[in-house]
Each structure stands twice: as C-alpha cells, then as structure tokens.
PDB file of C-alpha atoms and ligand atoms in Angstrom:
ATOM      1  CA  MET A  20     -42.543-128.382  24.515  1.00 54.00           C
ATOM      2  CA  SER A  21     -43.753-131.961  24.814  1.00 76.00           C
ATOM      3  CA  GLU A  22     -45.757-133.511  22.005  1.00 92.00           C
ATOM      4  CA  LYS A  23     -49.542-133.149  21.967  1.00 97.00           C
ATOM      5  CA  THR A  24     -51.518-136.166  23.101  1.00 98.00           C
ATOM      6  CA  ILE A  25     -53.937-137.759  20.665  1.00 98.00           C
ATOM      7  CA  PHE A  26     -56.822-136.321  22.712  1.00 98.00           C
ATOM      8  CA  LYS A  27     -55.408-132.791  22.539  1.00 98.00           C
ATOM      9  CA  ARG A  28     -55.237-133.247  18.785  1.00 98.00           C
ATOM     10  CA  ILE A  29     -58.927-134.235  18.767  1.00 98.00           C
ATOM     11  CA  ILE A  30     -59.758-131.135  20.871  1.00 98.00           C
ATOM     12  CA  ASP A  31     -57.820-128.992  18.412  1.00 98.00           C
ATOM     13  CA  GLN A  32     -59.669-130.643  15.485  1.00 97.00           C
ATOM     14  CA  GLU A  33     -56.426-131.920  13.962  1.00 98.00           C
ATOM     15  CA  ILE A  34     -57.828-135.434  13.814  1.00 97.00           C
ATOM     16  CA  PRO A  35     -61.465-136.461  13.529  1.00 98.00           C
ATOM     17  CA  ALA A  36     -63.600-138.125  16.160  1.00 98.00           C
ATOM     18  CA  ASP A  37     -67.214-139.228  16.440  1.00 98.00           C
ATOM     19  CA  ILE A  38     -68.225-136.410  18.779  1.00 98.00           C
ATOM     20  CA  LEU A  39     -71.430-136.773  20.817  1.00 98.00           C
ATOM     21  CA  TYR A  40     -71.176-133.637  22.920  1.00 98.00           C
ATOM     22  CA  GLU A  41     -69.024-130.537  23.270  1.00 98.00           C
ATOM     23  CA  ASP A  42     -69.047-127.430  25.426  1.00 98.00           C
ATOM     24  CA  ASP A  43     -66.482-124.896  26.632  1.00 98.00           C
ATOM     25  CA  LEU A  44     -65.069-127.281  29.199  1.00 98.00           C
ATOM     26  CA  CYS A  45     -65.236-130.736  27.708  1.00 98.00           C
ATOM     27  CA  LEU A  46     -65.656-133.071  24.792  1.00 98.00           C
ATOM     28  CA  ALA A  47     -67.335-136.481  24.516  1.00 99.00           C
ATOM     29  CA  PHE A  48     -66.625-138.844  21.624  1.00 99.00           C
ATOM     30  CA  ARG A  49     -66.797-142.532  20.814  1.00 98.00           C
ATOM     31  CA  ASP A  50     -63.782-144.670  21.662  1.00 99.00           C
ATOM     32  CA  ILE A  51     -61.919-145.889  18.577  1.00 98.00           C
ATOM     33  CA  SER A  52     -61.522-149.336  20.138  1.00 98.00           C
ATOM     34  CA  PRO A  53     -64.849-149.999  21.867  1.00 98.00           C
ATOM     35  CA  GLN A  54     -64.861-152.465  24.740  1.00 98.00           C
ATOM     36  CA  ALA A  55     -68.654-152.565  24.917  1.00 98.00           C
ATOM     37  CA  PRO A  56     -71.521-151.769  22.503  1.00 98.00           C
ATOM     38  CA  THR A  57     -71.471-148.233  23.906  1.00 98.00           C
ATOM     39  CA  HIS A  58     -68.019-146.848  24.711  1.00 98.00           C
ATOM     40  CA  VAL A  59     -67.740-143.082  25.032  1.00 99.00           C
ATOM     41  CA  LEU A  60     -64.805-141.027  26.296  1.00 99.00           C
ATOM     42  CA  VAL A  61     -65.443-137.787  28.175  1.00 99.00           C
ATOM     43  CA  ILE A  62     -62.436-135.501  28.476  1.00 99.00           C
ATOM     44  CA  PRO A  63     -61.756-132.021  29.820  1.00 99.00           C
ATOM     45  CA  LYS A  64     -60.437-129.522  27.295  1.00 98.00           C
ATOM     46  CA  LYS A  65     -57.961-128.476  29.960  1.00 98.00           C
ATOM     47  CA  GLU A  66     -54.791-130.532  29.677  1.00 98.00           C
ATOM     48  CA  ILE A  67     -54.845-132.613  32.856  1.00 98.00           C
ATOM     49  CA  VAL A  68     -52.607-135.679  32.621  1.00 98.00           C
ATOM     50  CA  SER A  69     -54.437-137.996  34.997  1.00 98.00           C
ATOM     51  CA  VAL A  70     -56.410-138.256  38.226  1.00 98.00           C
ATOM     52  CA  ALA A  71     -53.066-137.941  39.988  1.00 98.00           C
ATOM     53  CA  THR A  72     -52.569-134.404  38.670  1.00 98.00           C
ATOM     54  CA  ILE A  73     -56.070-132.998  39.151  1.00 98.00           C
ATOM     55  CA  ALA A  74     -55.657-129.655  40.943  1.00 98.00           C
ATOM     56  CA  ASP A  75     -57.842-128.432  43.790  1.00 98.00           C
ATOM     57  CA  GLU A  76     -59.069-125.690  41.455  1.00 98.00           C
ATOM     58  CA  ASP A  77     -60.400-128.394  39.070  1.00 98.00           C
ATOM     59  CA  GLN A  78     -63.100-129.475  41.530  1.00 98.00           C
ATOM     60  CA  ALA A  79     -65.978-127.863  39.635  1.00 98.00           C
ATOM     61  CA  LEU A  80     -64.622-129.087  36.294  1.00 98.00           C
ATOM     62  CA  ILE A  81     -64.545-132.697  37.475  1.00 98.00           C
ATOM     63  CA  GLY A  82     -68.085-132.342  38.786  1.00 98.00           C
ATOM     64  CA  HIS A  83     -69.126-130.947  35.424  1.00 98.00           C
ATOM     65  CA  LEU A  84     -67.649-133.964  33.634  1.00 98.00           C
ATOM     66  CA  TYR A  85     -69.786-136.270  35.771  1.00 98.00           C
ATOM     67  CA  LEU A  86     -72.930-134.291  34.995  1.00 98.00           C
ATOM     68  CA  VAL A  87     -72.085-134.542  31.283  1.00 98.00           C
ATOM     69  CA  ILE A  88     -71.647-138.306  31.674  1.00 98.00           C
ATOM     70  CA  ARG A  89     -75.040-138.493  33.381  1.00 98.00           C
ATOM     71  CA  ASN A  90     -76.638-136.508  30.556  1.00 98.00           C
ATOM     72  CA  ILE A  91     -75.046-138.611  27.808  1.00 98.00           C
ATOM     73  CA  ALA A  92     -76.151-141.809  29.535  1.00 98.00           C
ATOM     74  CA  LYS A  93     -79.693-140.444  29.645  1.00 98.00           C
ATOM     75  CA  GLN A  94     -79.537-139.307  26.016  1.00 98.00           C
ATOM     76  CA  LEU A  95     -78.278-142.737  24.901  1.00 98.00           C
ATOM     77  CA  GLU A  96     -80.989-144.372  27.039  1.00 98.00           C
ATOM     78  CA  LEU A  97     -78.555-146.527  28.991  1.00 98.00           C
ATOM     79  CA  ASP A  98     -81.396-147.527  31.264  1.00 98.00           C
ATOM     80  CA  ASN A  99     -79.953-150.942  32.113  1.00 98.00           C
ATOM     81  CA  GLY A 100     -76.895-149.355  33.658  1.00 98.00           C
ATOM     82  CA  TYR A 101     -73.378-148.416  32.745  1.00 98.00           C
ATOM     83  CA  ARG A 102     -69.873-148.155  34.118  1.00 98.00           C
ATOM     84  CA  VAL A 103     -67.635-145.103  34.407  1.00 98.00           C
ATOM     85  CA  VAL A 104     -63.931-145.984  34.467  1.00 98.00           C
ATOM     86  CA  VAL A 105     -60.865-143.804  34.860  1.00 98.00           C
ATOM     87  CA  ASN A 106     -57.531-145.527  34.389  1.00 98.00           C
ATOM     88  CA  CYS A 107     -54.617-143.813  36.118  1.00 98.00           C
ATOM     89  CA  GLY A 108     -50.932-144.425  35.492  1.00 98.00           C
ATOM     90  CA  THR A 109     -49.097-147.483  34.236  1.00 98.00           C
ATOM     91  CA  GLU A 110     -50.575-150.115  36.544  1.00 98.00           C
ATOM     92  CA  GLY A 111     -53.995-148.492  36.196  1.00 98.00           C
ATOM     93  CA  GLY A 112     -53.819-149.206  32.468  1.00 98.00           C
ATOM     94  CA  GLN A 113     -53.739-145.591  31.287  1.00 98.00           C
ATOM     95  CA  ALA A 114     -52.466-145.333  27.707  1.00 98.00           C
ATOM     96  CA  VAL A 115     -53.268-141.703  26.845  1.00 98.00           C
ATOM     97  CA  ASP A 116     -51.850-139.033  29.138  1.00 98.00           C
ATOM     98  CA  HIS A 117     -54.879-136.775  29.061  1.00 98.00           C
ATOM     99  CA  LEU A 118     -57.529-137.337  31.740  1.00 98.00           C
ATOM    100  CA  HIS A 119     -60.502-139.261  30.346  1.00 99.00           C
ATOM    101  CA  PHE A 120     -63.591-140.971  31.665  1.00 99.00           C
ATOM    102  CA  HIS A 121     -64.727-144.153  29.911  1.00 98.00           C
ATOM    103  CA  LEU A 122     -68.511-144.600  29.742  1.00 99.00           C
ATOM    104  CA  LEU A 123     -69.220-148.269  29.015  1.00 98.00           C
ATOM    105  CA  ALA A 124     -72.608-149.877  28.469  1.00 98.00           C
ATOM    106  CA  GLY A 125     -74.673-152.265  26.401  1.00 98.00           C
ATOM    107  CA  ARG A 126     -73.552-155.587  27.852  1.00 98.00           C
ATOM    108  CA  GLN A 127     -73.234-157.163  31.281  1.00 98.00           C
ATOM    109  CA  LEU A 128     -69.955-155.886  32.663  1.00 98.00           C
ATOM    110  CA  THR A 129     -68.049-158.154  34.980  1.00 97.00           C
ATOM    111  CA  TRP A 130     -66.218-157.547  38.226  1.00 97.00           C
ATOM    112  CA  PRO A 131     -63.389-157.520  39.125  1.00 96.00           C
ATOM    113  CA  PRO A 132     -61.896-155.809  36.055  1.00 93.00           C
ATOM    114  CA  GLY A 133     -58.881-157.447  34.477  1.00 87.00           C
TER     115      GLY A 133
HETATM  116  P1  DGP B 220     -56.802-145.599  28.508  1.00 85.84           P
HETATM  117  O1  DGP B 220     -56.252-146.961  28.319  1.00 85.84           O
HETATM  118  O2  DGP B 220     -57.667-145.472  29.732  1.00 85.84           O
HETATM  119  O3  DGP B 220     -55.745-144.509  28.433  1.00 85.84           O
HETATM  120  O4  DGP B 220     -57.799-145.364  27.290  1.00 85.84           O
HETATM  121  C1  DGP B 220     -57.449-144.757  26.107  1.00 85.84           C
HETATM  122  C2  DGP B 220     -58.584-144.994  25.147  1.00 85.84           C
HETATM  123  O5  DGP B 220     -58.445-144.097  24.074  1.00 85.84           O
HETATM  124  C3  DGP B 220     -58.615-146.382  24.544  1.00 85.84           C
HETATM  125  O6  DGP B 220     -59.830-147.016  24.941  1.00 85.84           O
HETATM  126  C4  DGP B 220     -58.591-146.169  23.038  1.00 85.84           C
HETATM  127  C5  DGP B 220     -58.911-144.707  22.905  1.00 85.84           C
HETATM  128  N1  DGP B 220     -58.236-144.042  21.802  1.00 85.84           N
HETATM  129  C6  DGP B 220     -56.907-144.021  21.552  1.00 85.84           C
HETATM  130  N2  DGP B 220     -56.649-143.302  20.459  1.00 85.84           N
HETATM  131  C7  DGP B 220     -57.839-142.839  20.021  1.00 85.84           C
HETATM  132  C8  DGP B 220     -58.233-142.014  18.923  1.00 85.84           C
HETATM  133  O7  DGP B 220     -57.418-141.549  18.115  1.00 85.84           O
HETATM  134  N3  DGP B 220     -59.561-141.762  18.767  1.00 85.84           N
HETATM  135  C9  DGP B 220     -60.494-142.236  19.651  1.00 85.84           C
HETATM  136  N4  DGP B 220     -61.763-141.935  19.421  1.00 85.84           N
HETATM  137  N5  DGP B 220     -60.159-143.007  20.695  1.00 85.84           N
HETATM  138  C10 DGP B 220     -58.855-143.304  20.867  1.00 85.84           C
END
C-alpha cells in the first residue's frame, strides 16, 4: 500500500491542523504556508489524487466542496473577493497528491499567476 499523504494524515487526526470546518465529506483548514492573509485548504475526505482523477460519481462531492468554500468565504467575511485555486500535476504546481482547493484572500491577487 502506498504511503498516506499529509492531508490523509490530517483527516485521520494523526497530525494537527487549524481546522475551520468539517463534515462527513470534507475538511477545511488553514494552509501551513499561507500565500495570502487568508489561505484555507478545502479537501474531500475521499482520497482523490487530483482534478485529473475525479470520477463521474464525484460530481455531487465536488459541488459540495464549492458550496463549503462559499460558506467559509461568507463566514470569514471575504467581502472584497477571493480566489479559488486548484493545482493539478507537476506543471500545475501540485505538491500534495490529495485533491485540494486553495481559498486565498486578504490582499490584491495578481494575474497571471506565476
Ligand atoms: P499544492 O502546491 O497545490 O499541492 O498545495 C499544497 C499546500 O499544502 C501548500 O500550500 C502547503 C500546504 N501544506 C503542506 N503540508 C501541510 C501541512 O502539514 N499542514 C497544512 N495545514 N498545510 C500543509
């Protein structure tokens, strides 16, 4: 069996995280290396490696993650806007092989991304 990812270890409560929200399907916690004043990661509890391996049956789950992101943004009063980023694969800059949505806010974000 392959080794657990760091995010699976957070789900399994083997390592701590600053958790903002949890339900049966997902977990939201603060990024350990924030790239903006607010930097939250939203992850499914299901072990999905990346966008590239989302299954058709995950459609409702992915929709749920976006509704959770919307709710967290509201709760954190990110009224000036925010960015949701999903890195996928090596050239996409993905470091952890467990699907995760970055919620970034609190400063003017630039475009294009680096
Ligand atoms: P990505 O590059 O898209 O795979 O983003 C991975 C993010 O995960 C990166 O912003 C740093 C964050 N991260 C890595 N290890 C940990 C950890 O142990 N705890 C928390 N809270 N975040 C982590």
